[in-house]
Amino acid sequence: MPPVPTTDPELRHPRNKIELFRAFTWLALQGFGGVLAVAQRELVERLRWLNKEQFVELLSLSQVLPGPNIINLALMLGDRHFGWRGAAVAVGGLLAAPLVIVLALAALYAQFSSVPQVAGALRGMGAVAAGLVLSTAVKLAPTLRRSPMGLWPCVGMTLVSAAAIGWLRWPLAWVVLGLGGVGYAWAWYRLSPAKDSAP
Amino acid sequence: MNAAFFGLHGLDWIDLLQLTGHFALLSLLAVGGAITSASDMQRYLVVERGWIDPLEFNASIAIAQAAPGPNILFVALLGWSVAGPLGMVATMLGIMGPSSVLTFVVGRLRHARQDALPVRAFSVGLAPLTIGLLIATGWVLTLPSLDHPMALLLVPATVVFMLKTARSPLWMIAVGAVVGALGGA
């Protein structure tokens, strides 16, 4: 990836940590069911703290790293402008206000959870949450068709990991280190340059 | 607000440390976001330790999904359900700590190369696992609905809604709340 010039005349900088905090708070409060789409609009189009290439670079790095993508992105952006304090401020902005809202909702729920309608509503919302997670899986599944690992190894790995975690309830550590290790080795083998010349 | 509120809620300090430790492990293992490791959180908190019940677990995720902000906040609610404010600090420190430190360090390596073989093999090799973990989490979240036919119907209905429309998932969460409140779920 070519280094992105930091002297892009179109780009701006957050003036101070307060602006950084406020920007991420505003961004988080708009993000219902996913903050990433809003992040692109705010950071690239409105605030112009990043150009598209820089955003994609930070995002793909965030996706490879463990942890929530948006948090990782905020952390690295904050660090680039104001060092570790900036990283803390950006992540804090992302979490503080939504945390208060979530805790207030939870307290409200706890207060009224004995009311059958409230308990029923939460059960219904829980079922929808299950559907939301499954729909993400369904949306991502077609990407496996283009995987260098081959379709059937991918399908096998998907089903085995789903069964091991969801049905057999094996600890995640075993499955990620075991099955993930196998997947990593297989992907490495399929991606290695020697493989490209003899498809 | 009293001492009990900020106290350990029946846990001891060792429990709290173990709670942080378990979430710290998940922090590094949760490829593809914290929700992929939700089924393991359920296994640990509900099945193994018995600190919260399956409905409380689902409520935490449902509330976090319905509220604005990063979805990771369901982890804060889980911690809160286990042991109040201290529990929340324990789970959030665990889930955020290790991954944040790693991100911070990698973010400073300016020439971290996206196209290097070890990095590509990582994202390609773990993609099926990520999808498998999402299926597992979806399944575990469906479990409490198994004996409530209307709630069970909401699961595939939500999948179809998300695939066929471009509307915000909030609409579906509202539908779920109404169907549930009317006694359907």
mmCIF file of N, CA, C and O in Angstrom, chain B residues 95-132:
data_model
loop_
_atom_site.group_PDB
_atom_site.id
_atom_site.type_symbol
_atom_site.label_atom_id
_atom_site.label_comp_id
_atom_site.label_asym_id
_atom_site.label_seq_id
_atom_site.Cartn_x
_atom_site.Cartn_y
_atom_site.Cartn_z
ATOM 1 N N ILE B 95 -12.628 -7.518 27.803
ATOM 2 C CA ILE B 95 -12.902 -7.609 26.373
ATOM 3 C C ILE B 95 -12.183 -6.511 25.598
ATOM 4 O O ILE B 95 -11.815 -6.696 24.436
ATOM 5 N N MET B 96 -11.948 -5.347 26.224
ATOM 6 C CA MET B 96 -11.311 -4.244 25.512
ATOM 7 C C MET B 96 -9.786 -4.258 25.638
ATOM 8 O O MET B 96 -9.085 -3.849 24.715
ATOM 9 N N GLY B 97 -9.277 -4.704 26.790
ATOM 10 C CA GLY B 97 -7.862 -4.547 27.095
ATOM 11 C C GLY B 97 -6.906 -5.139 26.070
ATOM 12 O O GLY B 97 -6.228 -4.386 25.346
ATOM 13 N N PRO B 98 -6.848 -6.465 25.982
ATOM 14 C CA PRO B 98 -5.831 -7.070 25.112
ATOM 15 C C PRO B 98 -5.943 -6.637 23.651
ATOM 16 O O PRO B 98 -4.924 -6.301 23.037
ATOM 17 N N SER B 99 -7.162 -6.586 23.106
ATOM 18 C CA SER B 99 -7.279 -6.225 21.689
ATOM 19 C C SER B 99 -6.872 -4.774 21.468
ATOM 20 O O SER B 99 -6.263 -4.438 20.448
ATOM 21 N N SER B 100 -7.173 -3.898 22.429
ATOM 22 C CA SER B 100 -6.797 -2.492 22.276
ATOM 23 C C SER B 100 -5.291 -2.311 22.314
ATOM 24 O O SER B 100 -4.730 -1.545 21.531
ATOM 25 N N VAL B 101 -4.634 -3.017 23.221
ATOM 26 C CA VAL B 101 -3.172 -2.913 23.298
ATOM 27 C C VAL B 101 -2.556 -3.391 21.988
ATOM 28 O O VAL B 101 -1.679 -2.732 21.408
ATOM 29 N N LEU B 102 -3.059 -4.506 21.485
ATOM 30 C CA LEU B 102 -2.533 -5.042 20.223
ATOM 31 C C LEU B 102 -2.758 -4.051 19.077
ATOM 32 O O LEU B 102 -1.851 -3.779 18.287
ATOM 33 N N THR B 103 -3.968 -3.493 19.006
ATOM 34 C CA THR B 103 -4.277 -2.531 17.945
ATOM 35 C C THR B 103 -3.380 -1.310 18.035
ATOM 36 O O THR B 103 -2.877 -0.812 17.032
ATOM 37 N N PHE B 104 -3.165 -0.850 19.254
ATOM 38 C CA PHE B 104 -2.325 0.320 19.480
ATOM 39 C C PHE B 104 -0.914 0.072 18.943
ATOM 40 O O PHE B 104 -0.353 0.891 18.215
ATOM 41 N N VAL B 105 -0.371 -1.097 19.278
ATOM 42 C CA VAL B 105 0.994 -1.421 18.855
ATOM 43 C C VAL B 105 1.057 -1.567 17.334
ATOM 44 O O VAL B 105 1.915 -0.973 16.674
ATOM 45 N N VAL B 106 0.115 -2.319 16.763
ATOM 46 C CA VAL B 106 0.133 -2.543 15.310
ATOM 47 C C VAL B 106 -0.107 -1.232 14.569
ATOM 48 O O VAL B 106 0.520 -0.959 13.542
ATOM 49 N N GLY B 107 -1.009 -0.385 15.115
ATOM 50 C CA GLY B 107 -1.299 0.890 14.473
ATOM 51 C C GLY B 107 -0.071 1.782 14.359
ATOM 52 O O GLY B 107 0.022 2.625 13.476
ATOM 53 N N ARG B 108 0.879 1.579 15.257
ATOM 54 C CA ARG B 108 2.088 2.405 15.226
ATOM 55 C C ARG B 108 3.135 1.867 14.266
ATOM 56 O O ARG B 108 4.077 2.570 13.923
ATOM 57 N N LEU B 109 2.982 0.609 13.857
ATOM 58 C CA LEU B 109 3.883 0.089 12.828
ATOM 59 C C LEU B 109 3.371 0.613 11.503
ATOM 60 O O LEU B 109 2.499 0.027 10.882
ATOM 61 N N ARG B 110 3.890 1.757 11.084
ATOM 62 C CA ARG B 110 3.328 2.433 9.917
ATOM 63 C C ARG B 110 3.348 1.558 8.682
ATOM 64 O O ARG B 110 2.505 1.645 7.819
ATOM 65 N N HIS B 111 4.372 0.710 8.577
ATOM 66 C CA HIS B 111 4.445 -0.086 7.366
ATOM 67 C C HIS B 111 3.882 -1.496 7.564
ATOM 68 O O HIS B 111 4.360 -2.436 6.986
ATOM 69 N N ALA B 112 2.882 -1.607 8.451
ATOM 70 C CA ALA B 112 2.180 -2.888 8.548
ATOM 71 C C ALA B 112 1.539 -3.164 7.190
ATOM 72 O O ALA B 112 0.735 -2.385 6.712
ATOM 73 N N ARG B 113 1.927 -4.255 6.560
ATOM 74 C CA ARG B 113 1.480 -4.479 5.185
ATOM 75 C C ARG B 113 0.251 -5.367 5.127
ATOM 76 O O ARG B 113 0.239 -6.481 5.609
ATOM 77 N N GLN B 114 -0.814 -4.814 4.504
ATOM 78 C CA GLN B 114 -2.064 -5.557 4.369
ATOM 79 C C GLN B 114 -1.916 -6.774 3.461
ATOM 80 O O GLN B 114 -2.601 -7.753 3.598
ATOM 81 N N ASP B 115 -1.006 -6.643 2.456
ATOM 82 C CA ASP B 115 -0.944 -7.679 1.434
ATOM 83 C C ASP B 115 0.135 -8.713 1.738
ATOM 84 O O ASP B 115 0.382 -9.607 0.943
ATOM 85 N N ALA B 116 0.788 -8.606 2.890
ATOM 86 C CA ALA B 116 1.794 -9.600 3.247
ATOM 87 C C ALA B 116 1.116 -10.953 3.465
ATOM 88 O O ALA B 116 -0.010 -11.013 3.972
ATOM 89 N N LEU B 117 1.799 -12.018 3.091
ATOM 90 C CA LEU B 117 1.206 -13.355 3.156
ATOM 91 C C LEU B 117 0.651 -13.713 4.537
ATOM 92 O O LEU B 117 -0.481 -14.193 4.631
ATOM 93 N N PRO B 118 1.398 -13.478 5.622
ATOM 94 C CA PRO B 118 0.851 -13.860 6.931
ATOM 95 C C PRO B 118 -0.466 -13.137 7.251
ATOM 96 O O PRO B 118 -1.354 -13.711 7.868
ATOM 97 N N VAL B 119 -0.584 -11.883 6.805
ATOM 98 C CA VAL B 119 -1.799 -11.113 7.090
ATOM 99 C C VAL B 119 -2.959 -11.625 6.231
ATOM 100 O O VAL B 119 -4.074 -11.823 6.711
ATOM 101 N N ARG B 120 -2.695 -11.848 4.944
ATOM 102 C CA ARG B 120 -3.755 -12.334 4.059
ATOM 103 C C ARG B 120 -4.220 -13.726 4.482
ATOM 104 O O ARG B 120 -5.410 -14.013 4.519
ATOM 105 N N ALA B 121 -3.261 -14.603 4.813
ATOM 106 C CA ALA B 121 -3.619 -15.961 5.232
ATOM 107 C C ALA B 121 -4.507 -15.899 6.471
ATOM 108 O O ALA B 121 -5.420 -16.698 6.635
ATOM 109 N N PHE B 122 -4.256 -14.907 7.308
ATOM 110 C CA PHE B 122 -5.050 -14.758 8.528
ATOM 111 C C PHE B 122 -6.504 -14.443 8.195
ATOM 112 O O PHE B 122 -7.419 -15.135 8.655
ATOM 113 N N SER B 123 -6.726 -13.419 7.346
ATOM 114 C CA SER B 123 -8.115 -13.040 7.070
ATOM 115 C C SER B 123 -8.815 -14.081 6.200
ATOM 116 O O SER B 123 -10.006 -14.355 6.387
ATOM 117 N N VAL B 124 -8.085 -14.690 5.251
ATOM 118 C CA VAL B 124 -8.698 -15.733 4.421
ATOM 119 C C VAL B 124 -8.987 -16.982 5.250
ATOM 120 O O VAL B 124 -10.078 -17.557 5.209
ATOM 121 N N GLY B 125 -8.007 -17.392 6.060
ATOM 122 C CA GLY B 125 -8.116 -18.648 6.801
ATOM 123 C C GLY B 125 -9.159 -18.606 7.903
ATOM 124 O O GLY B 125 -9.740 -19.641 8.248
ATOM 125 N N LEU B 126 -9.403 -17.418 8.459
ATOM 126 C CA LEU B 126 -10.343 -17.352 9.576
ATOM 127 C C LEU B 126 -11.756 -16.973 9.149
ATOM 128 O O LEU B 126 -12.684 -17.005 9.962
ATOM 129 N N ALA B 127 -11.944 -16.641 7.851
ATOM 130 C CA ALA B 127 -13.278 -16.236 7.400
ATOM 131 C C ALA B 127 -14.347 -17.311 7.654
ATOM 132 O O ALA B 127 -15.419 -16.998 8.184
ATOM 133 N N PRO B 128 -14.100 -18.589 7.306
ATOM 134 C CA PRO B 128 -15.127 -19.602 7.572
ATOM 135 C C PRO B 128 -15.443 -19.728 9.065
ATOM 136 O O PRO B 128 -16.590 -19.918 9.461
ATOM 137 N N LEU B 129 -14.400 -19.595 9.890
ATOM 138 C CA LEU B 129 -14.592 -19.686 11.336
ATOM 139 C C LEU B 129 -15.498 -18.558 11.821
ATOM 140 O O LEU B 129 -16.410 -18.771 12.641
ATOM 141 N N THR B 130 -15.269 -17.346 11.298
ATOM 142 C CA THR B 130 -16.094 -16.202 11.685
ATOM 143 C C THR B 130 -17.559 -16.478 11.381
ATOM 144 O O THR B 130 -18.439 -16.242 12.220
ATOM 145 N N ILE B 131 -17.823 -17.014 10.175
ATOM 146 C CA ILE B 131 -19.209 -17.283 9.794
ATOM 147 C C ILE B 131 -19.789 -18.407 10.656
ATOM 148 O O ILE B 131 -20.932 -18.332 11.117
ATOM 149 N N GLY B 132 -18.982 -19.422 10.919
ATOM 150 C CA GLY B 132 -19.434 -20.515 11.785
ATOM 151 C C GLY B 132 -19.794 -20.011 13.178
ATOM 152 O O GLY B 132 -20.799 -20.415 13.767
#
